[in-house]
CSV table of C-alpha atoms in Angstrom, one decimal:
chain,number,residue,atom,x,y,z
A,9,MET,CA,108.1,-10.3,-59.5
A,10,LEU,CA,105.0,-8.4,-60.7
A,11,VAL,CA,102.7,-7.6,-57.8
A,12,LYS,CA,99.2,-6.3,-58.5
A,13,VAL,CA,98.1,-3.7,-56.0
A,14,ALA,CA,94.4,-3.0,-56.0
A,15,ARG,CA,93.4,0.6,-56.5
A,16,GLY,CA,91.5,2.3,-53.6
A,17,TRP,CA,88.2,2.5,-55.4
A,18,GLU,CA,88.2,-1.1,-56.6
A,19,ILE,CA,85.9,-3.8,-55.1
A,20,PRO,CA,86.3,-7.5,-55.5
A,21,GLU,CA,84.9,-8.8,-58.9
A,22,ARG,CA,81.5,-10.3,-58.5
A,23,GLU,CA,81.0,-13.9,-59.6
A,24,ALA,CA,80.5,-14.4,-63.3
A,25,THR,CA,76.9,-15.0,-64.3
A,26,PRO,CA,76.6,-18.5,-65.8
A,27,GLU,CA,75.7,-18.7,-69.5
A,28,HIS,CA,72.0,-19.5,-70.1
A,29,LEU,CA,71.5,-23.2,-70.9
A,30,TYR,CA,68.3,-22.8,-72.9
A,31,ARG,CA,67.5,-21.2,-76.2
A,32,ASP,CA,65.7,-17.9,-76.3
A,33,ARG,CA,61.9,-18.0,-76.3
A,34,ARG,CA,61.5,-16.1,-79.5
A,35,LYS,CA,63.9,-18.4,-81.3
A,36,LEU,CA,62.1,-21.5,-80.1
A,37,LEU,CA,58.8,-20.0,-81.2
A,38,ARG,CA,60.1,-19.4,-84.7
A,39,THR,CA,61.4,-23.0,-84.9
A,40,MET,CA,58.0,-24.3,-83.8
A,41,GLY,CA,56.1,-22.0,-86.1
A,42,PHE,CA,54.3,-20.3,-83.2
A,43,ALA,CA,55.7,-16.8,-83.5
A,44,GLY,CA,53.7,-14.5,-81.2
A,45,MET,CA,51.9,-17.3,-79.4
A,46,GLY,CA,53.6,-16.9,-76.0
A,47,ALA,CA,50.8,-18.7,-74.2
A,48,LEU,CA,51.3,-21.9,-76.1
A,49,LEU,CA,55.0,-21.8,-75.3
A,50,ALA,CA,54.3,-21.2,-71.6
A,51,ASP,CA,52.2,-24.4,-71.5
A,52,ALA,CA,54.9,-26.4,-73.3
A,53,LEU,CA,57.9,-25.4,-71.0
A,54,PRO,CA,58.2,-26.7,-67.5
A,55,ALA,CA,59.4,-23.5,-65.8
A,56,ALA,CA,59.9,-19.8,-66.4
A,57,THR,CA,63.5,-19.9,-65.0
A,58,GLU,CA,64.7,-21.2,-68.4
A,59,ASP,CA,63.7,-17.9,-69.9
A,60,ALA,CA,64.8,-15.5,-67.2
A,61,PRO,CA,64.2,-11.8,-68.2
A,62,LEU,CA,67.3,-9.9,-69.4
A,63,TYR,CA,66.3,-6.5,-68.1
A,64,PRO,CA,66.8,-5.0,-65.7
A,65,ALA,CA,70.3,-6.5,-65.3
A,66,LYS,CA,72.2,-6.4,-62.1
A,67,ARG,CA,74.1,-3.2,-61.6
A,68,ASN,CA,77.8,-3.4,-61.2
A,69,THR,CA,78.5,-1.0,-58.3
A,70,LYS,CA,82.2,-0.6,-59.2
A,71,TYR,CA,81.3,2.1,-61.7
A,72,THR,CA,79.8,5.2,-60.0
A,73,LEU,CA,78.9,8.7,-61.0
A,74,ASP,CA,79.6,12.2,-59.6
A,75,ARG,CA,76.4,13.6,-61.1
A,76,PRO,CA,72.7,12.7,-61.3
A,77,LEU,CA,71.4,10.4,-64.0
A,78,THR,CA,70.0,12.1,-67.0
A,79,PRO,CA,66.2,11.6,-67.1
A,80,GLU,CA,65.2,8.7,-69.3
A,81,PRO,CA,62.9,10.8,-71.7
A,82,VAL,CA,65.8,13.1,-72.3
A,83,ALA,CA,68.4,10.4,-73.1
A,84,THR,CA,66.0,8.7,-75.4
A,85,GLY,CA,64.8,11.9,-77.0
A,86,TYR,CA,68.1,13.8,-77.7
A,87,ASN,CA,70.3,11.7,-80.0
A,88,ASN,CA,72.8,12.0,-82.8
A,89,PHE,CA,71.9,9.4,-85.4
A,90,TYR,CA,72.6,11.0,-88.8
A,91,GLU,CA,71.3,7.9,-90.7
A,92,PHE,CA,67.8,9.2,-89.7
A,93,THR,CA,68.1,13.0,-89.3
A,94,LEU,CA,70.5,15.8,-88.2
A,95,ASP,CA,67.9,17.0,-85.7
A,96,LYS,CA,68.7,15.4,-82.3
A,97,GLN,CA,65.2,15.8,-81.1
A,98,GLN,CA,63.5,14.3,-84.1
A,99,VAL,CA,65.5,11.0,-84.3
A,100,ARG,CA,62.9,9.1,-82.2
A,101,PHE,CA,60.2,10.1,-84.7
A,102,ARG,CA,62.1,8.8,-87.7
A,103,VAL,CA,63.0,5.3,-86.6
A,104,ASP,CA,59.6,3.7,-86.9
A,105,LYS,CA,60.4,1.8,-90.2
A,106,PHE,CA,63.8,0.6,-88.9
A,107,LYS,CA,63.6,-3.2,-88.4
A,108,ILE,CA,65.7,-4.7,-85.7
A,109,ASP,CA,64.3,-8.2,-85.7
A,110,PRO,CA,65.6,-10.4,-87.2
A,111,TRP,CA,69.2,-9.1,-86.7
A,112,THR,CA,72.6,-10.7,-87.0
A,113,VAL,CA,76.1,-9.5,-86.2
A,114,LYS,CA,78.9,-11.0,-88.4
A,115,VAL,CA,82.4,-11.2,-86.9
A,116,LYS,CA,85.1,-11.8,-89.5
A,117,GLY,CA,88.7,-11.0,-90.5
A,118,LEU,CA,91.8,-12.0,-88.6
A,119,VAL,CA,90.1,-14.4,-86.2
A,120,ASN,CA,90.4,-18.1,-85.6
A,121,ASN,CA,86.7,-18.5,-84.8
A,122,PRO,CA,84.6,-16.3,-87.2
A,123,LYS,CA,81.0,-16.1,-86.1
A,124,THR,CA,77.6,-14.8,-87.1
A,125,TYR,CA,75.5,-14.1,-84.0
A,126,ASP,CA,71.8,-13.9,-84.0
A,127,ILE,CA,70.9,-11.0,-81.7
A,128,ASP,CA,68.6,-13.3,-79.6
A,129,ASP,CA,71.6,-15.6,-78.9
A,130,LEU,CA,74.1,-12.8,-78.5
A,131,VAL,CA,72.3,-11.1,-75.7
A,132,ARG,CA,72.1,-14.3,-73.7
A,133,ARG,CA,75.6,-15.6,-74.7
A,134,PHE,CA,77.5,-13.2,-72.5
A,135,PRO,CA,76.6,-12.0,-69.0
A,136,LEU,CA,74.8,-8.7,-69.1
A,137,GLU,CA,75.2,-6.1,-66.4
A,138,GLU,CA,74.2,-2.5,-65.8
A,139,ARG,CA,76.8,0.3,-65.5
A,140,LEU,CA,76.4,4.0,-64.8
A,141,TYR,CA,78.7,5.9,-67.2
A,142,ARG,CA,79.3,9.5,-68.1
A,143,PHE,CA,78.6,10.2,-71.8
A,144,ARG,CA,80.4,13.0,-73.6
A,145,CYS,CA,79.6,14.3,-77.1
A,146,VAL,CA,82.3,16.0,-79.2
A,147,GLU,CA,79.9,18.9,-79.5
A,148,ALA,CA,80.6,19.6,-75.8
A,149,TRP,CA,77.3,18.4,-74.3
A,150,ALA,CA,77.1,15.5,-71.8
A,151,MET,CA,74.8,13.1,-70.0
A,152,ALA,CA,75.0,10.4,-67.4
A,153,VAL,CA,73.2,7.2,-68.3
A,154,PRO,CA,72.7,3.6,-67.1
A,155,TRP,CA,73.8,1.3,-69.9
A,156,THR,CA,73.2,-2.5,-70.0
A,157,GLY,CA,75.6,-4.6,-71.9
A,158,PHE,CA,78.6,-7.0,-71.8
A,159,GLU,CA,82.3,-6.5,-72.0
A,160,MET,CA,83.7,-6.4,-75.5
A,161,SER,CA,86.6,-8.6,-74.2
A,162,ALA,CA,84.1,-11.5,-73.8
A,163,LEU,CA,83.3,-11.6,-77.5
A,164,ILE,CA,86.9,-10.9,-78.5
A,165,ARG,CA,88.1,-13.9,-76.5
A,166,GLU,CA,85.5,-16.1,-78.1
A,167,VAL,CA,86.4,-15.3,-81.7
A,168,ASP,CA,90.1,-15.4,-80.8
A,169,PRO,CA,92.0,-12.8,-82.9
A,170,LYS,CA,95.1,-14.0,-84.7
A,171,PRO,CA,98.5,-12.6,-83.6
A,172,ASP,CA,98.7,-10.1,-86.4
A,173,ALA,CA,95.2,-8.6,-85.7
A,174,LYS,CA,95.7,-5.1,-84.2
A,175,TYR,CA,92.4,-3.3,-84.8
A,176,MET,CA,88.6,-3.9,-84.5
A,177,ARG,CA,86.4,-2.3,-87.1
A,178,MET,CA,82.7,-2.0,-86.6
A,179,VAL,CA,80.0,-1.2,-89.1
A,180,THR,CA,76.4,0.2,-88.8
A,181,ALA,CA,73.4,-1.1,-90.7
A,182,TYR,CA,73.0,0.4,-94.2
A,183,ARG,CA,69.3,0.5,-95.1
A,184,PRO,CA,68.4,3.6,-97.0
A,185,ARG,CA,64.7,2.7,-97.2
A,186,GLU,CA,64.5,2.4,-93.5
A,187,MET,CA,67.0,5.1,-92.6
A,188,PRO,CA,66.0,8.3,-94.4
A,189,GLY,CA,69.0,10.3,-93.4
A,190,ILE,CA,71.2,8.2,-95.7
A,191,ILE,CA,69.2,9.4,-98.7
A,192,SER,CA,69.0,13.0,-97.6
A,193,GLN,CA,72.7,13.2,-96.8
A,194,PRO,CA,74.5,11.4,-99.6
A,195,HIS,CA,77.7,13.3,-99.0
A,196,TYR,CA,78.6,11.1,-96.1
A,197,ASP,CA,80.5,7.9,-96.8
A,198,TRP,CA,77.9,5.4,-95.7
A,199,PRO,CA,77.7,3.0,-94.0
A,200,TYR,CA,78.9,4.4,-90.7
A,201,GLU,CA,82.2,2.8,-89.8
A,202,GLU,CA,84.2,3.1,-86.5
A,203,ALA,CA,87.3,1.4,-85.2
A,204,MET,CA,89.6,1.0,-82.2
A,205,THR,CA,92.7,-0.9,-81.3
A,206,ILE,CA,92.2,-4.4,-79.8
A,207,ASP,CA,94.0,-3.2,-76.7
A,208,GLU,CA,91.3,-0.5,-76.3
A,209,ALA,CA,88.5,-3.0,-77.0
A,210,MET,CA,89.9,-5.4,-74.4
A,211,ASN,CA,89.7,-2.7,-71.7
A,212,GLU,CA,87.2,-3.5,-68.9
A,213,LEU,CA,85.2,-0.3,-69.6
A,214,ALA,CA,84.4,-1.1,-73.2
A,215,LEU,CA,81.0,-2.6,-73.7
A,216,PHE,CA,78.7,-3.8,-76.4
A,217,GLY,CA,75.5,-2.2,-75.2
A,218,THR,CA,72.1,-3.8,-75.5
A,219,GLY,CA,70.0,-1.9,-73.0
A,220,LEU,CA,69.3,1.4,-71.4
A,221,TYR,CA,67.4,2.3,-68.2
A,222,GLY,CA,66.8,-1.3,-67.4
A,223,LYS,CA,65.1,-2.0,-70.8
A,224,PRO,CA,66.3,-3.1,-74.3
A,225,LEU,CA,67.9,-0.3,-76.3
A,226,PRO,CA,65.5,2.0,-78.1
A,227,LYS,CA,66.0,2.3,-81.9
A,228,GLN,CA,67.2,5.9,-81.6
A,229,ASN,CA,69.8,4.9,-79.1
A,230,GLY,CA,71.4,2.3,-81.4
A,231,ALA,CA,69.3,-0.9,-81.0
A,232,PRO,CA,69.8,-3.7,-80.9
A,233,VAL,CA,73.5,-3.5,-80.2
A,234,ARG,CA,76.0,-0.6,-80.1
A,235,ALA,CA,79.4,0.3,-78.7
A,236,ILE,CA,79.8,1.9,-75.3
A,237,ILE,CA,83.3,3.4,-74.9
A,238,PRO,CA,82.9,6.0,-72.1
A,239,TRP,CA,86.4,7.6,-72.3
A,240,LYS,CA,85.9,8.6,-76.0
A,241,TYR,CA,83.6,11.1,-77.6
A,242,GLY,CA,80.1,9.8,-78.6
A,243,LEU,CA,81.0,9.6,-82.3
A,244,LYS,CA,83.1,6.5,-81.5
A,245,ASN,CA,80.2,4.8,-79.8
A,246,ILE,CA,78.8,3.3,-83.0
A,247,LYS,CA,75.2,2.3,-83.1
A,248,SER,CA,73.2,-0.6,-84.6
A,249,ILE,CA,76.2,-2.8,-85.4
A,250,VAL,CA,75.9,-5.4,-88.1
A,251,GLU,CA,79.6,-6.3,-88.7
A,252,ILE,CA,82.8,-6.5,-86.7
A,253,GLU,CA,86.1,-7.1,-88.5
A,254,PHE,CA,89.6,-7.7,-87.0
A,255,THR,CA,92.4,-6.2,-89.1
A,256,LYS,CA,96.1,-5.7,-89.3
A,257,LYS,CA,96.0,-2.2,-90.8
A,258,ARG,CA,94.2,0.7,-89.1
A,259,PRO,CA,90.7,1.0,-90.6
A,260,PRO,CA,89.3,4.3,-91.7
A,261,THR,CA,86.4,5.8,-89.8
A,262,LEU,CA,83.6,7.9,-91.1
A,263,TRP,CA,84.2,11.2,-89.3
A,264,ASN,CA,88.0,11.0,-89.4
A,265,LYS,CA,87.7,10.5,-93.2
A,266,ALA,CA,85.2,13.3,-93.7
A,267,VAL,CA,86.9,16.0,-91.5
A,268,PRO,CA,90.2,14.8,-90.2
A,269,GLY,CA,91.1,18.2,-88.8
A,270,GLU,CA,88.1,18.1,-86.5
A,271,TYR,CA,87.6,14.5,-85.6
A,272,GLY,CA,90.6,12.4,-84.6
A,273,TRP,CA,90.8,8.7,-85.2
A,274,TYR,CA,91.1,8.0,-81.5
A,275,SER,CA,88.8,10.8,-80.4
A,276,ASN,CA,89.5,10.4,-76.7
A,277,VAL,CA,87.9,13.0,-74.4
A,278,ASN,CA,90.6,15.6,-73.8
A,279,PRO,CA,89.9,19.0,-72.3
A,280,GLU,CA,93.3,20.2,-73.4
A,281,ARG,CA,92.7,19.6,-77.1
A,282,PRO,CA,90.1,22.1,-78.4
A,283,HIS,CA,87.9,21.4,-81.4
A,284,PRO,CA,88.8,23.9,-84.2
A,285,ARG,CA,85.4,25.6,-83.6
A,286,TRP,CA,85.0,25.4,-79.8
A,287,SER,CA,86.7,24.6,-76.6
A,288,GLN,CA,86.6,21.1,-75.0
A,289,ALA,CA,87.6,22.4,-71.6
A,290,GLN,CA,83.9,22.5,-70.4
A,291,GLU,CA,80.8,20.5,-71.1
A,292,ARG,CA,77.1,21.4,-70.9
A,293,MET,CA,74.8,18.9,-69.1
A,294,ILE,CA,71.6,17.9,-70.9
A,295,PRO,CA,68.9,19.0,-70.0
A,296,THR,CA,69.9,21.3,-67.1
A,297,GLY,CA,72.4,23.4,-69.0
A,298,GLU,CA,74.8,23.1,-66.1
A,299,ILE,CA,78.4,23.8,-67.1
A,300,ARG,CA,81.0,21.4,-65.8
A,301,PRO,CA,84.7,21.0,-66.3
A,302,THR,CA,85.7,18.3,-68.8
A,303,TYR,CA,87.7,15.5,-67.3
A,304,MET,CA,90.6,13.9,-69.1
A,305,TYR,CA,89.4,10.7,-70.7
A,306,ASN,CA,85.9,11.7,-69.4
A,307,GLY,CA,87.0,10.9,-65.8
A,308,TYR,CA,88.2,7.4,-66.6
A,309,GLU,CA,91.9,8.2,-66.6
A,310,ALA,CA,92.7,5.6,-64.0
A,311,PHE,CA,91.3,2.9,-66.2
A,312,VAL,CA,92.7,3.8,-69.6
A,313,ALA,CA,95.7,6.2,-69.4
A,314,GLU,CA,98.1,3.3,-69.7
A,315,LEU,CA,96.8,2.7,-73.2
A,316,TYR,CA,98.1,6.0,-74.5
A,317,THR,CA,101.3,8.0,-74.9
A,318,GLY,CA,99.5,11.3,-74.8
A,319,ASP,CA,99.9,12.1,-78.5
A,320,GLU,CA,96.9,10.2,-79.8
A,321,TYR,CA,94.2,12.2,-81.5
């Protein structure tokens, strides 16, 4: 008989937040032809509770940090988002033309219930919560940030993958007129694609992120929805997702295709596997410059080690 023994750091799961029963205010405004006229809607609806604010979401205290949070201006001002620029400190100044409303996410492939989610519906369809996670870039710098999102497993259960589905592929928006880095860097195989196994995506740590620091995601951080996979390097945490596909064969990913010797398909944080050009045994905290040892799976070994044999790269 299988007996589940709670780990010492676990606390009882909090009660699930009920799904919102009413449509989002913005969607209703569009339907009525009153876009931007919030005062009229306020008069028409009986109570504000039907349009409860999404942010800040309640924090899940199961997930804790061993380091201070990165200041918000730093985390929103130091980003890798090559579709805009290679300069991490300039991304926030290049996103002004990037339109995130309207936005849809199409889910297709080997699923019984294919969906196309409007972002306004998506953020209210699954319970949002805030989690404090370590964030580790393959370039050996690190942060600690408060993400808001919902577990990938919630969406996966709703679309119901077929038995032969083994992988989940995710695709970033491809809009050269709004994303100048696509034009200036044509050597990359745009659009940005990432993927993971369904077993990985079903892990409790894996989130679709919609917020940061108690607010909706800024554009430079991957608005309106991105992947949050804290035991993997940041390159796996794909931003501005427009498509999710479930497949039988392992999908290619942008960086693994471009430089397979430097960026593994799994790209799990591993201090024992150096990058060809630098060690991964240590990480540099942004912005303090503090040097810390790199943890296996970024410190989430207790959550994810069972997913791997140890040979994945």
